Tab-separated table of C-alpha atoms in Angstrom:
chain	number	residue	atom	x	y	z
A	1	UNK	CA	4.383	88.508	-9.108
A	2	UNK	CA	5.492	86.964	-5.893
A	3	UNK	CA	5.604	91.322	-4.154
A	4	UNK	CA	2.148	91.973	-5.381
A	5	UNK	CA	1.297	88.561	-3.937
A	6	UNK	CA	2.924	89.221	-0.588
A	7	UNK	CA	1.617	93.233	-0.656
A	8	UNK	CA	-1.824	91.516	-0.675
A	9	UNK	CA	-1.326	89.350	1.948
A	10	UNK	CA	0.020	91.855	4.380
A	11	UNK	CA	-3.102	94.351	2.798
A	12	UNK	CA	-5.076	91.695	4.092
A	13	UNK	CA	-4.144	91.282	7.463
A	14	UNK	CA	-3.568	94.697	8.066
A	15	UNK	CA	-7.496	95.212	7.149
A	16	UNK	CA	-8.627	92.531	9.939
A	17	UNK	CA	-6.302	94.247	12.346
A	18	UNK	CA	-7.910	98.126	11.636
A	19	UNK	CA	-11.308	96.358	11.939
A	20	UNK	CA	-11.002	95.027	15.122
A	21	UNK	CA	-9.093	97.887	16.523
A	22	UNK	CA	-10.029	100.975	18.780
A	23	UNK	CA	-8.889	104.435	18.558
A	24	UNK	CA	-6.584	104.391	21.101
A	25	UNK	CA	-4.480	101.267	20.042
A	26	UNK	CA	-1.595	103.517	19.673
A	27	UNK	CA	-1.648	103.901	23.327
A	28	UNK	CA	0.771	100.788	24.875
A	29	UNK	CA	-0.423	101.110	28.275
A	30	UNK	CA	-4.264	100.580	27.301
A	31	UNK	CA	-3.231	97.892	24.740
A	32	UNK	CA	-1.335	95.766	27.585
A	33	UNK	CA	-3.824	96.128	29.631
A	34	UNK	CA	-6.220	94.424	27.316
A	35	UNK	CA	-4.403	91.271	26.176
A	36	UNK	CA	-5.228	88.241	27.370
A	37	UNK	CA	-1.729	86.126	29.243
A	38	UNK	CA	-1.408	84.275	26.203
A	39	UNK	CA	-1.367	87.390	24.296
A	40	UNK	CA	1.168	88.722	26.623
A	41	UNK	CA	3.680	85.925	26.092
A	42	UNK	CA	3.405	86.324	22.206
A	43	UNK	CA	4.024	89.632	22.466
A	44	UNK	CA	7.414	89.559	24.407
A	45	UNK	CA	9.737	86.910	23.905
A	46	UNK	CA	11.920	87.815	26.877
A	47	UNK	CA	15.394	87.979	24.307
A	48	UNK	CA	14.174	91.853	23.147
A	49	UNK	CA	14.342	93.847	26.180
A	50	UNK	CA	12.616	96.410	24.176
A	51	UNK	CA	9.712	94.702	22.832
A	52	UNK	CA	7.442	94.763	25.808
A	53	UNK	CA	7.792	98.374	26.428
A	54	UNK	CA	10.946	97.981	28.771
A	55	UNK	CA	12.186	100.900	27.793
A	56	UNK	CA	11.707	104.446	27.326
A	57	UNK	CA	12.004	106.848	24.250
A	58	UNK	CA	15.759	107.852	23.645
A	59	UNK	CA	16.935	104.892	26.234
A	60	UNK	CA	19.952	102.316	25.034
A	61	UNK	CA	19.114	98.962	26.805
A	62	UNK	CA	22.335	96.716	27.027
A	63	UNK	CA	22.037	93.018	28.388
A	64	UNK	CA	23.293	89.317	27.246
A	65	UNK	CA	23.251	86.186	27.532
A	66	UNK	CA	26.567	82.953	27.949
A	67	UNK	CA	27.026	79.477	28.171
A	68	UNK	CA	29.582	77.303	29.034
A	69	UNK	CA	30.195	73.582	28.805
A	70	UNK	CA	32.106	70.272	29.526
A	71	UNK	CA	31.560	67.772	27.251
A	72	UNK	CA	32.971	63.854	27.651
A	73	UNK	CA	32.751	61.589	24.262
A	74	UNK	CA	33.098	57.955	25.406
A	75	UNK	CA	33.795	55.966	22.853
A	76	UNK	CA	36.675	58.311	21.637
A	77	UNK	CA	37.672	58.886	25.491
A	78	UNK	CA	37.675	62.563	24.950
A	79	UNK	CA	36.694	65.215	27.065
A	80	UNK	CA	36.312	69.038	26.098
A	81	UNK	CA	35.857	71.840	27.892
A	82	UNK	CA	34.628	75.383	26.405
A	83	UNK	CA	33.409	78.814	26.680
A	84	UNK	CA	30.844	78.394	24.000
A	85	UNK	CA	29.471	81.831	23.550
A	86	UNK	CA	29.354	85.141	25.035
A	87	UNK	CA	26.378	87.389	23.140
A	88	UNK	CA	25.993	91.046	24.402
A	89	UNK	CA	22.800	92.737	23.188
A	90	UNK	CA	22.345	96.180	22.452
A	91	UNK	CA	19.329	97.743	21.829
A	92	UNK	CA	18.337	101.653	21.572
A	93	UNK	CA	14.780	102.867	21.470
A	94	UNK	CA	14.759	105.937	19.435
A	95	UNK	CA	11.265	106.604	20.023
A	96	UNK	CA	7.715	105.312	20.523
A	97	UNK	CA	7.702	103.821	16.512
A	98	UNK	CA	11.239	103.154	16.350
A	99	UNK	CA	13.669	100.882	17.777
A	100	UNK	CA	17.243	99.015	17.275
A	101	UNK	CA	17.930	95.518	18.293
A	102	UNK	CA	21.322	93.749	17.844
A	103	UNK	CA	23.461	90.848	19.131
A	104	UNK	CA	26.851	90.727	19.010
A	105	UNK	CA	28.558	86.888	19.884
A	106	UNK	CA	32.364	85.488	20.396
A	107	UNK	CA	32.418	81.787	20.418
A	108	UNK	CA	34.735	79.622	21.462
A	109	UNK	CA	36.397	82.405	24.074
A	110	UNK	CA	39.008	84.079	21.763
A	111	UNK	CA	40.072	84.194	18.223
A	112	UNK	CA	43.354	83.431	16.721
A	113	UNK	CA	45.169	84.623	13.757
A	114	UNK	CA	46.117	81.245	11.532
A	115	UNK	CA	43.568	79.278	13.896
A	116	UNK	CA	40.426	77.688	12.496
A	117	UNK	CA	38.810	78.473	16.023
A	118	UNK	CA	36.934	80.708	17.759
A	119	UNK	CA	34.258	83.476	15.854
A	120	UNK	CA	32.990	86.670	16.195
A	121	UNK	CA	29.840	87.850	14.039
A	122	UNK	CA	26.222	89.682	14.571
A	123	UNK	CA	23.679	87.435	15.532
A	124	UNK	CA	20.752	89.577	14.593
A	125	UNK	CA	20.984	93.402	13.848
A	126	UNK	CA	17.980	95.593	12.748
A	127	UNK	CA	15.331	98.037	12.887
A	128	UNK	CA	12.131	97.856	14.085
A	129	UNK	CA	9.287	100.218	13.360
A	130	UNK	CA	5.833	99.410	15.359
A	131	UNK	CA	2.738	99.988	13.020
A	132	UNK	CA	0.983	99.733	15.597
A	133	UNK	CA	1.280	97.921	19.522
A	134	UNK	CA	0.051	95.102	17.348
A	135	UNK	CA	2.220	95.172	14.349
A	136	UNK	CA	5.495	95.890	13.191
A	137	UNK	CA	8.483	95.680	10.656
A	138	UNK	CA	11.625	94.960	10.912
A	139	UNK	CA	14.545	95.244	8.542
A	140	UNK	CA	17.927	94.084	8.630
A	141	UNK	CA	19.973	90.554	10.229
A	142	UNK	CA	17.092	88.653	11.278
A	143	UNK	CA	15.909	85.289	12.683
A	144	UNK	CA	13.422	83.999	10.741
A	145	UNK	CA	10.858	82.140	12.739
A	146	UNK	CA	11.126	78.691	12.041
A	147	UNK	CA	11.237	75.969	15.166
A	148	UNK	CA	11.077	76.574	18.310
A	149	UNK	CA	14.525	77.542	18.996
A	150	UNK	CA	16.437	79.916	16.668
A	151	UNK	CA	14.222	82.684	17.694
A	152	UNK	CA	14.371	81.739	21.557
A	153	UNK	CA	18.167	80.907	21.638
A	154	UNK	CA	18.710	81.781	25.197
A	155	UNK	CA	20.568	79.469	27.105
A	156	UNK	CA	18.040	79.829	29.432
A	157	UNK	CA	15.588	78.030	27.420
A	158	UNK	CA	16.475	74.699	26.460
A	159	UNK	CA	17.138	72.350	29.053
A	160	UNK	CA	19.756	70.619	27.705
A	161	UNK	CA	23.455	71.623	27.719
A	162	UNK	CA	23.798	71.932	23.985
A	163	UNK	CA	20.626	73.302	21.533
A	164	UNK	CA	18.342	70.040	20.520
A	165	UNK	CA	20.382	68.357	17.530
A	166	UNK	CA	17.519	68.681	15.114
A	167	UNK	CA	17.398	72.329	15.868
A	168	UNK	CA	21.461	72.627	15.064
A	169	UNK	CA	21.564	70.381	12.345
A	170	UNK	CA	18.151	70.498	10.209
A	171	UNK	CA	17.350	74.075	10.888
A	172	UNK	CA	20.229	75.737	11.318
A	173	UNK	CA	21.378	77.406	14.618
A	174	UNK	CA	21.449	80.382	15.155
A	175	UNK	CA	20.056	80.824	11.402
A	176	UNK	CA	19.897	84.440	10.059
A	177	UNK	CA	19.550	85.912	6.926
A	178	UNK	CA	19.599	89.582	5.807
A	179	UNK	CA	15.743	90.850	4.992
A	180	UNK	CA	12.669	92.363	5.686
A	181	UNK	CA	9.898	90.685	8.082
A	182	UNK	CA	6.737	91.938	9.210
A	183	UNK	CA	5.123	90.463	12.174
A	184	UNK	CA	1.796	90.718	13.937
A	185	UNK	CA	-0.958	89.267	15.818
A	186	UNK	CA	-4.849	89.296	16.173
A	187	UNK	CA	-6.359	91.577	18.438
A	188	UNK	CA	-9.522	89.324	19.679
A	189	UNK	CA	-7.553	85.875	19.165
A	190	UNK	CA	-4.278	84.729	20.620
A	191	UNK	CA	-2.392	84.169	17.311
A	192	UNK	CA	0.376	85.825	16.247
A	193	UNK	CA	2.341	85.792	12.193
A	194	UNK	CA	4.844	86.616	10.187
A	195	UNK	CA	5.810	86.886	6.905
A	196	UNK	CA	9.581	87.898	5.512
A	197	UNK	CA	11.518	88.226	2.625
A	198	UNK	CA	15.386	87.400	3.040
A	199	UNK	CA	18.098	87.070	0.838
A	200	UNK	CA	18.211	83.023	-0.628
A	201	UNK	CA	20.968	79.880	0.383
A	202	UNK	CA	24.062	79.910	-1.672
A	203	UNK	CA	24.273	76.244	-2.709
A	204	UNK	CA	28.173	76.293	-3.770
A	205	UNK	CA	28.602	76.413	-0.047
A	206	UNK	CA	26.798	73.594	0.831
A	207	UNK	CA	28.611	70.725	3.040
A	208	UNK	CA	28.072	67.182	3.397
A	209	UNK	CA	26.698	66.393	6.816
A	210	UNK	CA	25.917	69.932	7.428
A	211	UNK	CA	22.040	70.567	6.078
A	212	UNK	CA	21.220	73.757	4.351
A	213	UNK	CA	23.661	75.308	7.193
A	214	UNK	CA	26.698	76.041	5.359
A	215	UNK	CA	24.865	77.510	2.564
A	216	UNK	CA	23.850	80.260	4.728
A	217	UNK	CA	25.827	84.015	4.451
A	218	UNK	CA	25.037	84.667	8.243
A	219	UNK	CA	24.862	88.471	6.207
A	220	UNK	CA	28.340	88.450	5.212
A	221	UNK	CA	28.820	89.024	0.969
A	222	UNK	CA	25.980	87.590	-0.285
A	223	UNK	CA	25.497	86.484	-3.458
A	224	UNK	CA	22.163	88.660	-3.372
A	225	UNK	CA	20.430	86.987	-6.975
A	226	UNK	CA	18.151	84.925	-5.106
A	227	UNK	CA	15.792	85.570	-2.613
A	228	UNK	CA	13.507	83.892	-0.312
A	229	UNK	CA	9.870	83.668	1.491
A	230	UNK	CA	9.105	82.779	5.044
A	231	UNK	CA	5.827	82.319	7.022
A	232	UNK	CA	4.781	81.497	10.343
A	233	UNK	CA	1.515	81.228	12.285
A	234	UNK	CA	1.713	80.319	16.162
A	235	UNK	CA	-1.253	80.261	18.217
A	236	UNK	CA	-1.967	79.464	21.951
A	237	UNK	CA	-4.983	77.404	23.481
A	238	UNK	CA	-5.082	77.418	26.976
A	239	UNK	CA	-1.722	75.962	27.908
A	240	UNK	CA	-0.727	74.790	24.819
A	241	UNK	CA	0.886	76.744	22.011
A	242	UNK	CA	0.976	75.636	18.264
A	243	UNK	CA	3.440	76.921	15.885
A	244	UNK	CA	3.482	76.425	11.946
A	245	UNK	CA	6.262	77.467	9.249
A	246	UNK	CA	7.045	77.366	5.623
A	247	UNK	CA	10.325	78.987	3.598
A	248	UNK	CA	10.605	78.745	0.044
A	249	UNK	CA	13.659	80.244	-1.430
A	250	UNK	CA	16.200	79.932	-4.443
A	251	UNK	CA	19.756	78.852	-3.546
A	252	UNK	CA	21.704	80.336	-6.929
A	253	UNK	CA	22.900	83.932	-5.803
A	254	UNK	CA	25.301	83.796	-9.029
A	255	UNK	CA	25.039	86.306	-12.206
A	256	UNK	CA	23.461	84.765	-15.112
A	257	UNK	CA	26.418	85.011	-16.626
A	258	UNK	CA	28.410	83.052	-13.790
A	259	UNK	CA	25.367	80.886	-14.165
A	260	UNK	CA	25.355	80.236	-17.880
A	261	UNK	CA	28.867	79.536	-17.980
A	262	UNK	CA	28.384	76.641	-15.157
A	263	UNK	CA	25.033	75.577	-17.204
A	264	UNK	CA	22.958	75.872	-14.515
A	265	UNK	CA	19.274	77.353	-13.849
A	266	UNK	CA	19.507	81.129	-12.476
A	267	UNK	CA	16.826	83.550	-11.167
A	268	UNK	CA	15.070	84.726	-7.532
A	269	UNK	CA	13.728	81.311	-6.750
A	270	UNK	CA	16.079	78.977	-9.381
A	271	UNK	CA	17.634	76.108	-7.275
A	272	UNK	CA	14.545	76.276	-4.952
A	273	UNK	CA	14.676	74.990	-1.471
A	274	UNK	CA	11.640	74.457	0.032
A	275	UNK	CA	10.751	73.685	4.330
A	276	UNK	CA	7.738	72.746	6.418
A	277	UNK	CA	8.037	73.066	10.066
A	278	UNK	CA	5.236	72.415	12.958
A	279	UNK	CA	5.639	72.462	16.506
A	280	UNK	CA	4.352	72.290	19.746
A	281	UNK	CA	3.970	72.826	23.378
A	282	UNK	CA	2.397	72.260	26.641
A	283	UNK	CA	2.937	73.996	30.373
A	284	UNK	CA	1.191	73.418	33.223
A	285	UNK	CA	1.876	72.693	37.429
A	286	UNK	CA	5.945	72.166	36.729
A	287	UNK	CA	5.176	69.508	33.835
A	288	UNK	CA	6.357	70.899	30.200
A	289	UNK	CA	5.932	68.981	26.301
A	290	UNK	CA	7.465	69.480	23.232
A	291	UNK	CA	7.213	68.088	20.006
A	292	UNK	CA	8.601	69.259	16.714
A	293	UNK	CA	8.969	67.938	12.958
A	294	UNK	CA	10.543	69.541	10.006
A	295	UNK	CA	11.625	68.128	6.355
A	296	UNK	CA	13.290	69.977	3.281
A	297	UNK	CA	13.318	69.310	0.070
A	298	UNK	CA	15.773	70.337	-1.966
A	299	UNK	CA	14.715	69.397	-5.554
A	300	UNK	CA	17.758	70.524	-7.747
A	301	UNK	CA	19.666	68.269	-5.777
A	302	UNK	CA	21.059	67.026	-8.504
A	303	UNK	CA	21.946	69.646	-11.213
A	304	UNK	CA	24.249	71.122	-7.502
A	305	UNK	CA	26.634	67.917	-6.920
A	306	UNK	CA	27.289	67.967	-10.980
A	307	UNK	CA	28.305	71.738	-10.775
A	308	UNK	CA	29.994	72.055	-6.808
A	309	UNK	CA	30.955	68.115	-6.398
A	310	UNK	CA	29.401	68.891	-2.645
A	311	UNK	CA	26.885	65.571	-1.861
A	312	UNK	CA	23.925	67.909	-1.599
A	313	UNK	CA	20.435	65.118	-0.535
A	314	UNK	CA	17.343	66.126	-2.052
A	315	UNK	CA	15.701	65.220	1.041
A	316	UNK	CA	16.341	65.785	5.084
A	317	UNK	CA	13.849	65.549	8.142
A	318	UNK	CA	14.025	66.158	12.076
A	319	UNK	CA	11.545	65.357	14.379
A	320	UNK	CA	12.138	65.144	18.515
A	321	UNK	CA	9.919	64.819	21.705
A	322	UNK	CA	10.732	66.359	25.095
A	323	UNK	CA	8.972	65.736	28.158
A	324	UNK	CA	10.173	67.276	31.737
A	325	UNK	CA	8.804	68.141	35.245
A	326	UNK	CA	10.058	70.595	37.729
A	327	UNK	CA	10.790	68.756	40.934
A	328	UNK	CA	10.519	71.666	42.905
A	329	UNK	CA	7.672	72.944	41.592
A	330	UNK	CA	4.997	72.230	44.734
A	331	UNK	CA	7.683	73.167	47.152
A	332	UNK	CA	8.662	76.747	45.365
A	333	UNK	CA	6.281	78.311	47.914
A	334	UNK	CA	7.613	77.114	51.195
A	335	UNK	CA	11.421	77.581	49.611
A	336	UNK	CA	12.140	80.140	47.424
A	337	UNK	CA	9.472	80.294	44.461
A	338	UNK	CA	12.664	80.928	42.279
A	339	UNK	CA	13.873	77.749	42.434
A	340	UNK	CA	13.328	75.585	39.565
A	341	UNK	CA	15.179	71.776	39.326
A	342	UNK	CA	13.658	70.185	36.121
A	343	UNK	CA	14.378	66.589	35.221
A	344	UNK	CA	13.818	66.064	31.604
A	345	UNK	CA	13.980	62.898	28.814
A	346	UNK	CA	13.929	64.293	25.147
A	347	UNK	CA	14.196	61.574	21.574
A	348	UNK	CA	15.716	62.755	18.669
A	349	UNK	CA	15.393	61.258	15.458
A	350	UNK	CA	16.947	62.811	11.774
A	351	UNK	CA	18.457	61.939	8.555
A	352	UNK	CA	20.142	63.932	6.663
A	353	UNK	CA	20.056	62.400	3.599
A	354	UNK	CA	17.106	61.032	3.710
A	355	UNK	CA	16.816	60.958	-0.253
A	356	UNK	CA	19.505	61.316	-2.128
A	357	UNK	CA	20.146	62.160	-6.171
A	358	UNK	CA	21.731	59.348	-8.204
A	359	UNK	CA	25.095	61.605	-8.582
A	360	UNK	CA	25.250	61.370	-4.760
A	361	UNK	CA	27.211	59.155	-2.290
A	362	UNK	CA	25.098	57.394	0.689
A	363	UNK	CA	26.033	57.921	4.213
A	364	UNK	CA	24.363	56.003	6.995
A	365	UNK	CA	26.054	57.828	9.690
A	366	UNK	CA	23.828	61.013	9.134
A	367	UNK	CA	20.489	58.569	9.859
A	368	UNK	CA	20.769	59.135	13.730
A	369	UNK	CA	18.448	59.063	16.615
A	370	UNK	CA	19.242	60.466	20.122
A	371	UNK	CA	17.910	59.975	23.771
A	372	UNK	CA	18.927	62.453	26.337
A	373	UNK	CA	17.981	62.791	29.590
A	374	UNK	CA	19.566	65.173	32.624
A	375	UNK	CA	18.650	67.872	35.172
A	376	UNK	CA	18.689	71.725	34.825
A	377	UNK	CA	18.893	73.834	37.756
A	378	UNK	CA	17.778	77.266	37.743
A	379	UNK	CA	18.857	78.920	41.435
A	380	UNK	CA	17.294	81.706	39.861
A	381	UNK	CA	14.995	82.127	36.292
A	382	UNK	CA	18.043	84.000	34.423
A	383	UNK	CA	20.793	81.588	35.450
A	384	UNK	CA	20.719	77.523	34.642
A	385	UNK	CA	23.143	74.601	35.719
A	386	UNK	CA	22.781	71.495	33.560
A	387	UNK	CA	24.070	68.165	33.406
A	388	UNK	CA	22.880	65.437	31.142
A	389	UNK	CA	23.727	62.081	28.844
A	390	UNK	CA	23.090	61.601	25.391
A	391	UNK	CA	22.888	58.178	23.757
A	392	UNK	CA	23.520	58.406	19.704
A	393	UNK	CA	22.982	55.516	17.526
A	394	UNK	CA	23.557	56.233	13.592
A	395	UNK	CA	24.180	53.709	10.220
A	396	UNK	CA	27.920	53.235	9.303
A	397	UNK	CA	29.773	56.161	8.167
A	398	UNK	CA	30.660	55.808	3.948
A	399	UNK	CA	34.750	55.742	3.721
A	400	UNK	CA	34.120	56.608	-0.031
A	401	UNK	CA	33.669	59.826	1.686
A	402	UNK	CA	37.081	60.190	2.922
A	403	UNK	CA	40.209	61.081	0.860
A	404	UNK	CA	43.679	60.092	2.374
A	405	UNK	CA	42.352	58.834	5.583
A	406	UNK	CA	45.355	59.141	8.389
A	407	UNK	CA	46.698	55.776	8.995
A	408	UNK	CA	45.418	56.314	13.040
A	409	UNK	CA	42.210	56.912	12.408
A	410	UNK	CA	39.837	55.483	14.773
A	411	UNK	CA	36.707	53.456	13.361
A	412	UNK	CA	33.638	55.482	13.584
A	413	UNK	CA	31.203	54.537	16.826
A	414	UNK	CA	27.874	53.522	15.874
A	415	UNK	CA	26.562	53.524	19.035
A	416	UNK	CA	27.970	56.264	21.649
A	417	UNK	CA	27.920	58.071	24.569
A	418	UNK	CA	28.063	61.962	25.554
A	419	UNK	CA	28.350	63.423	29.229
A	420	UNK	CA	27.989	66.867	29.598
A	421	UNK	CA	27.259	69.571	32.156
A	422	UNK	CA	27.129	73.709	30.943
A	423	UNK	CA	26.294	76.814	32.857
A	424	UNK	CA	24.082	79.498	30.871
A	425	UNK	CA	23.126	82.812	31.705
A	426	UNK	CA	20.964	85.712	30.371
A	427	UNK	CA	20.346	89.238	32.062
């Protein structure tokens, strides 16, 4: 029911898209031509060198992008310093309908045999097949397009020196599934969609404190029994753009018989997780907004702790506001108009366990808010130096939670402080 239902859909937009379309849409320099800015943005997101037509038929595009940090944690008196990730993209454009894309990321500098450091996995990897210059599918490792950051991941855009916390903690970052999506957008409006199918969460791999995150495969061995449905719309209005997103997917991957012998529901959608997302942002004369809110529901919250023992919530939200101004903006002309210095205040507020099942423990330490505030220089667009402070408050964190706590353990800080300054790159 659910692939008639989503053949329809795509049926559907497919038929505005013909009607609205000349005879000559197949021809990229003519459809360019014709888009309006906003269109323009939508249709390259600056991360796929090969989406706006950057490169030719048979050509192999390589670039990347890098970030690296110093963090200082006051109340623990703890300072870190890291290579956080080195991605190198490589993309091949095998002609005018077909395409590769792929990221390839070490974090944490190295990896070390015995070490519980360090990684090395595929961000994204798939094929792309353009429809049309309007429309096109893509098929493998993807990002589905929830938030305003998983997609755009750069370091180069977010000002802060780590990802906003509700975009690492409530969606997942950098959050890919293995799947099919097929994206698009209107020929005489600026709005864009997309609609996937991806492989569903594994709940047995679910952590306390970590969201929906850990029950993500990243495309490694999944459990491939449940499946999942995600949708976006994202529109711009002069300078503002508006984003919406939904995923509904199952989180049991297991055989029925695997299933059956634990007693619990099985099936494409059993275990159903469900996600509303909405976003958005403003640009104009070096002053920038953003505002973003997002809740799951996890409703068989319940029937998982009783089966994996892992203090799965049945509820979690995220919602932050970010306001900045480039300093430099009026004075880019009689300097060097590549100059950016943005000062920028952003509030954070989530709980990630929001509701909770009666078979699950309470922990006040994952009802946070943080304020962070800092500077990030860009000498030039593709390079950014950034230095900020972050104030956390959260509840008290449950010691039901811990087993065998070491006799030098440090009381958890309700209220605390974190320094940091990073350097990012992307060419």
């Amino acid at each position: 029911m659910y692939r008639k239902c989503l053949l329809a859909l795509i049926c559907f937009i497919s038929t505005l898209e013909l009607s609205a379309q000349d005879t000559d849409t197949d021809k990229k320099e003519k459809w360019q031509a014709g888009l309006t800015p906003a269109q323009k943005m939508i249709a390259n997101s600056g991360e796929d060198l090969l989406t706006g037509g950057n490169a030719e038929d048979h050509a192999t595009v390589i670039s990347g992008y890098g970030e690296m940090s110093f963090r200082r944690d006051v109340a623990y008196k703890q300072s870190r310093a890291n290579l956080d990730r080195v991605v190198l993209f490589v993309g091949h454009q095998f002609s005018s309908r077909f395409s590769f894309f792929s990221e390839l990321e070490v974090s944490d500098a190295r990896i070390e045999a015995g070490a519980a450091r360090g990684e090395v996995g595929m961000e994204q990897a798939f094929l792309r097949y353009n429809i049309n210059p309007r429309q096109y599918v893509i098929a493998g490792l993807i990002t589905p397009r929830i938030g305003i950051t998983n997609e755009a991941h750069l370091p180069i855009n977010f000002l802060s020196s780590e990802r906003p916390i509700v975009e690492q903690l409530v969606i997942p970052t950098t959050w890919r599934e293995l799947g099919v999506g097929y994206y698009g957008q209107l020929s005489r409006w600026p709005i864009a969609y997309s609609i996937a199918i991806m492989n569903g969460l594994d709940a047995s791999q679910m952590q306390h404190g970590r969201g929906i995150g850990a029950g993500s495969a990243g495309g490694q061995s999944i459990n491939a029994n449940s499946m999942a449905v995600t949708a976006s719309l994202r529109a711009y209005a002069g300078d503002f753009q508006f984003q919406v997103s939904g995923y509904y997917g199952g989180a049991n991957g297991m055989s029925p018989y695997t299933s059956d012998s634990l007693g619990i529901e099985h099936g494409a959608f059993a275990m159903p997780v469900t996600m509303g997302e909405a976003n958005i942002q403003y640009s104009n004369s070096g002053f920038s907004a953003k505002a973003l809110g997002i809740i799951i529901n996890n409703s068989a919250a319940r029937q998982i702790n009783t089966t994996f023992a892992n203090n799965t919530p049945e509820q979690m939200y995220g919602v932050y506001g970010e306001l900045s101004y480039d300093v430099l903006y009026n004075r880019s002309q009689r300097l060097d108009k590549e100059l950016s210095l943005v000062g920028f205040v952003r509030y954070e507020r989530l709980n990630l366990n929001a509701r909770i099942p009666g078979n699950a423990i309470k922990d006040e330490n994952l009802d946070q808010h943080h304020a962070i505030g800092g500077l990030a220089f860009f000498p030039t667009p593709n390079v950014a130096v950034k230095a900020d402070v972050r104030y956390t408050s959260t509840g008290a964190f449950n010691k039901n939670l811990l087993i065998n706590p070491p006799p030098v353990m440090r009381s958890y800080p309700e209220q605390n402080y974190t320094v940091s300054l990073s350097l990012g790159y992307a060419f």
